[in-house]
Amino acid sequence: QAKRQGAGSVAIYDAAEELLIREQRQERLEIADALQRDEFQLFYQPQVDLKTRRVIGVEALIRWQHPQRGLLPPAAFLPLVAGCELEITLGEWVINAALKQLMRWKSSGIDVPVSINISPQHLLHPGFITQFQSLLESFPGLPPGLLALEILESATLDDTQAALAVLEECRRLRVDVALDDFGTGYSSLAYFRHLPVQLIKVDRDFVRDMLVNEDDKAIVESVVFLARKFSRAVLAEGVETMAHAEALVDLGCFLAQGYGIARPMPAADFPVWLEEWQAAQ
Ligand code: C2E
Ligand code: MG
Ligand code: MG
Ligand code: MG
């Protein structure tokens, strides 16, 4: 009796599990198809120096131009590929697309550094450096120093040794690395001094509330202080208003990115934005 019941509950669990797995498989197939049909697109968001007003780079942010559902943000589809082979495939597509765009801008006289988000899974994939290097080599004439990777703090925590090795390789390839969403992870603040990263990006949640919340302001202030102490550049993300920009400048944080400066835009819009930005200075 007990045995039969046990078997029954396993069967019910299996049915629900199977449905979920089938749905996920369906969604991943759709994403793989979308890749084939070239429905993914990179938007670019400017990063500026508030003091000199110089544009220091652009961050590539993936979008899915879905035939029925319209333009989808990464949160709508990246979680679906997390942990499977498709995550790597999509990551490689992103690197390739960003490099293509970088070269296109370069040949039209715009030398703008491009930064790319790399998922922890992709960064720590055993083939990452080999793949990355051969992608870089497929763009002869790529000027060094124009490409940067943005990685999450969490990527460096799960397997510190592996992460360090990859970051050292990036440095050898003369690719800068930024630590994204800084402050949201669980590492001690002193931990990052061992990491070969050139830029710290203060998470936008802290920046958003820094004008109304003393704690958030203190966090931003501490990160800026720490970055300076350890000779790293620091950039605030999520700068939505002039008041935010002014408060950041007061704290000594000059690099910024956010809707208050520019929203992420299609590549074709960037030269126009750049010209207007430069004309306004
Ligand atoms: P992230 O790397 O921290 O990127 C910044 C996110 O904040 C972007 O959202 C950007 O559109 C948004 N943002 C920028 N300024 C503001 C602002 O002033 N206010 C607010 N509320 N938001 C602002 P997005 O494009 O939806 O991307 C979300 C996240 O998805 C990214 O966070 C990144 O972790 C991930 N992601 C985006 N593109 C890629 C990609 O190509 N590969 C990988 N692996 N992850 C990506
Ligand atoms: Mg980022
Ligand atoms: Mg970020
Ligand atoms: Mg973020």
GROMACS .gro file of C-alpha atoms in nm, residues 1-115:
model
  115
    1GLN     CA    1   0.000   0.000   0.000
    2ALA     CA    2   0.263   0.245   0.112
    3LYS     CA    3   0.471   0.157  -0.185
    4ARG     CA    4   0.184   0.219  -0.428
    5GLN     CA    5   0.111   0.558  -0.271
    6GLY     CA    6   0.474   0.649  -0.297
    7ALA     CA    7   0.483   0.554  -0.658
    8GLY     CA    8   0.166   0.758  -0.719
    9SER     CA    9   0.305   1.079  -0.569
   10VAL     CA   10   0.618   1.039  -0.771
   11ALA     CA   11   0.403   1.014  -1.082
   12ILE     CA   12   0.215   1.337  -0.996
   13TYR     CA   13   0.541   1.519  -0.928
   14ASP     CA   14   0.681   1.387  -1.252
   15ALA     CA   15   0.384   1.516  -1.451
   16ALA     CA   16   0.419   1.870  -1.316
   17GLU     CA   17   0.793   1.859  -1.355
   18GLU     CA   18   0.760   1.729  -1.707
   19LEU     CA   19   0.524   2.009  -1.804
   20LEU     CA   20   0.765   2.267  -1.671
   21ILE     CA   21   1.056   2.109  -1.851
   22ARG     CA   22   0.855   2.094  -2.173
   23GLU     CA   23   0.762   2.464  -2.142
   24GLN     CA   24   1.121   2.561  -2.078
   25ARG     CA   25   1.238   2.356  -2.372
   26GLN     CA   26   0.978   2.530  -2.590
   27GLU     CA   27   1.092   2.874  -2.476
   28ARG     CA   28   1.455   2.790  -2.538
   29LEU     CA   29   1.372   2.661  -2.884
   30GLU     CA   30   1.204   2.994  -2.952
   31ILE     CA   31   1.516   3.179  -2.841
   32ALA     CA   32   1.737   2.958  -3.057
   33ASP     CA   33   1.504   3.031  -3.352
   34ALA     CA   34   1.517   3.401  -3.276
   35LEU     CA   35   1.895   3.385  -3.298
   36GLN     CA   36   1.867   3.218  -3.638
   37ARG     CA   37   1.619   3.482  -3.752
   38ASP     CA   38   1.844   3.760  -3.626
   39GLU     CA   39   1.583   3.906  -3.390
   40PHE     CA   40   1.828   4.007  -3.120
   41GLN     CA   41   1.969   4.355  -3.120
   42LEU     CA   42   2.211   4.552  -2.907
   43PHE     CA   43   2.115   4.889  -2.768
   44TYR     CA   44   2.388   5.122  -2.646
   45GLN     CA   45   2.382   5.350  -2.345
   46PRO     CA   46   2.641   5.628  -2.317
   47GLN     CA   47   2.872   5.656  -2.018
   48VAL     CA   48   3.007   6.004  -1.953
   49ASP     CA   49   3.246   6.199  -1.736
   50LEU     CA   50   3.035   6.463  -1.559
   51LYS     CA   51   3.337   6.684  -1.499
   52THR     CA   52   3.492   6.694  -1.846
   53ARG     CA   53   3.162   6.606  -2.023
   54ARG     CA   54   3.355   6.354  -2.227
   55VAL     CA   55   3.181   6.036  -2.347
   56ILE     CA   56   3.396   5.760  -2.201
   57GLY     CA   57   3.211   5.467  -2.354
   58VAL     CA   58   2.886   5.292  -2.429
   59GLU     CA   59   2.738   4.983  -2.267
   60ALA     CA   60   2.585   4.724  -2.499
   61LEU     CA   61   2.248   4.600  -2.372
   62ILE     CA   62   2.065   4.317  -2.544
   63ARG     CA   63   1.704   4.342  -2.668
   64TRP     CA   64   1.479   4.094  -2.845
   65GLN     CA   65   1.273   4.239  -3.127
   66HIS     CA   66   0.996   3.982  -3.090
   67PRO     CA   67   0.766   3.953  -3.394
   68GLN     CA   68   0.452   3.943  -3.175
   69ARG     CA   69   0.550   4.080  -2.836
   70GLY     CA   70   0.756   4.378  -2.947
   71LEU     CA   71   1.087   4.489  -2.801
   72LEU     CA   72   1.172   4.271  -2.502
   73PRO     CA   73   1.422   4.363  -2.228
   74PRO     CA   74   1.682   4.110  -2.113
   75ALA     CA   75   1.483   4.027  -1.800
   76ALA     CA   76   1.216   3.875  -2.026
   77PHE     CA   77   1.443   3.614  -2.181
   78LEU     CA   78   1.791   3.593  -2.025
   79PRO     CA   79   1.665   3.397  -1.720
   80LEU     CA   80   1.529   3.132  -1.959
   81VAL     CA   81   1.871   3.049  -2.097
   82ALA     CA   82   2.055   3.067  -1.764
   83GLY     CA   83   2.263   2.758  -1.706
   84CYS     CA   84   2.229   2.601  -2.050
   85GLU     CA   85   2.439   2.593  -2.364
   86LEU     CA   86   2.222   2.861  -2.521
   87GLU     CA   87   2.348   3.110  -2.265
   88ILE     CA   88   2.697   3.066  -2.408
   89THR     CA   89   2.573   3.085  -2.768
   90LEU     CA   90   2.384   3.405  -2.694
   91GLY     CA   91   2.685   3.546  -2.507
   92GLU     CA   92   2.904   3.482  -2.809
   93TRP     CA   93   2.648   3.648  -3.033
   94VAL     CA   94   2.663   3.956  -2.809
   95ILE     CA   95   3.044   3.978  -2.820
   96ASN     CA   96   3.047   3.937  -3.195
   97ALA     CA   97   2.770   4.192  -3.253
   98ALA     CA   98   2.936   4.447  -3.023
   99LEU     CA   99   3.273   4.404  -3.195
  100LYS     CA  100   3.111   4.445  -3.536
  101GLN     CA  101   2.950   4.768  -3.420
  102LEU     CA  102   3.271   4.892  -3.264
  103MET     CA  103   3.453   4.842  -3.595
  104ARG     CA  104   3.171   5.009  -3.786
  105TRP     CA  105   3.188   5.316  -3.562
  106LYS     CA  106   3.564   5.317  -3.581
  107SER     CA  107   3.562   5.321  -3.959
  108SER     CA  108   3.322   5.616  -3.952
  109GLY     CA  109   3.560   5.805  -3.726
  110ILE     CA  110   3.397   5.735  -3.390
  111ASP     CA  111   3.641   5.575  -3.147
  112VAL     CA  112   3.409   5.485  -2.866
  113PRO     CA  113   3.491   5.215  -2.610
  114VAL     CA  114   3.219   4.951  -2.590
  115SER     CA  115   3.147   4.748  -2.280
   0.00000   0.00000   0.00000
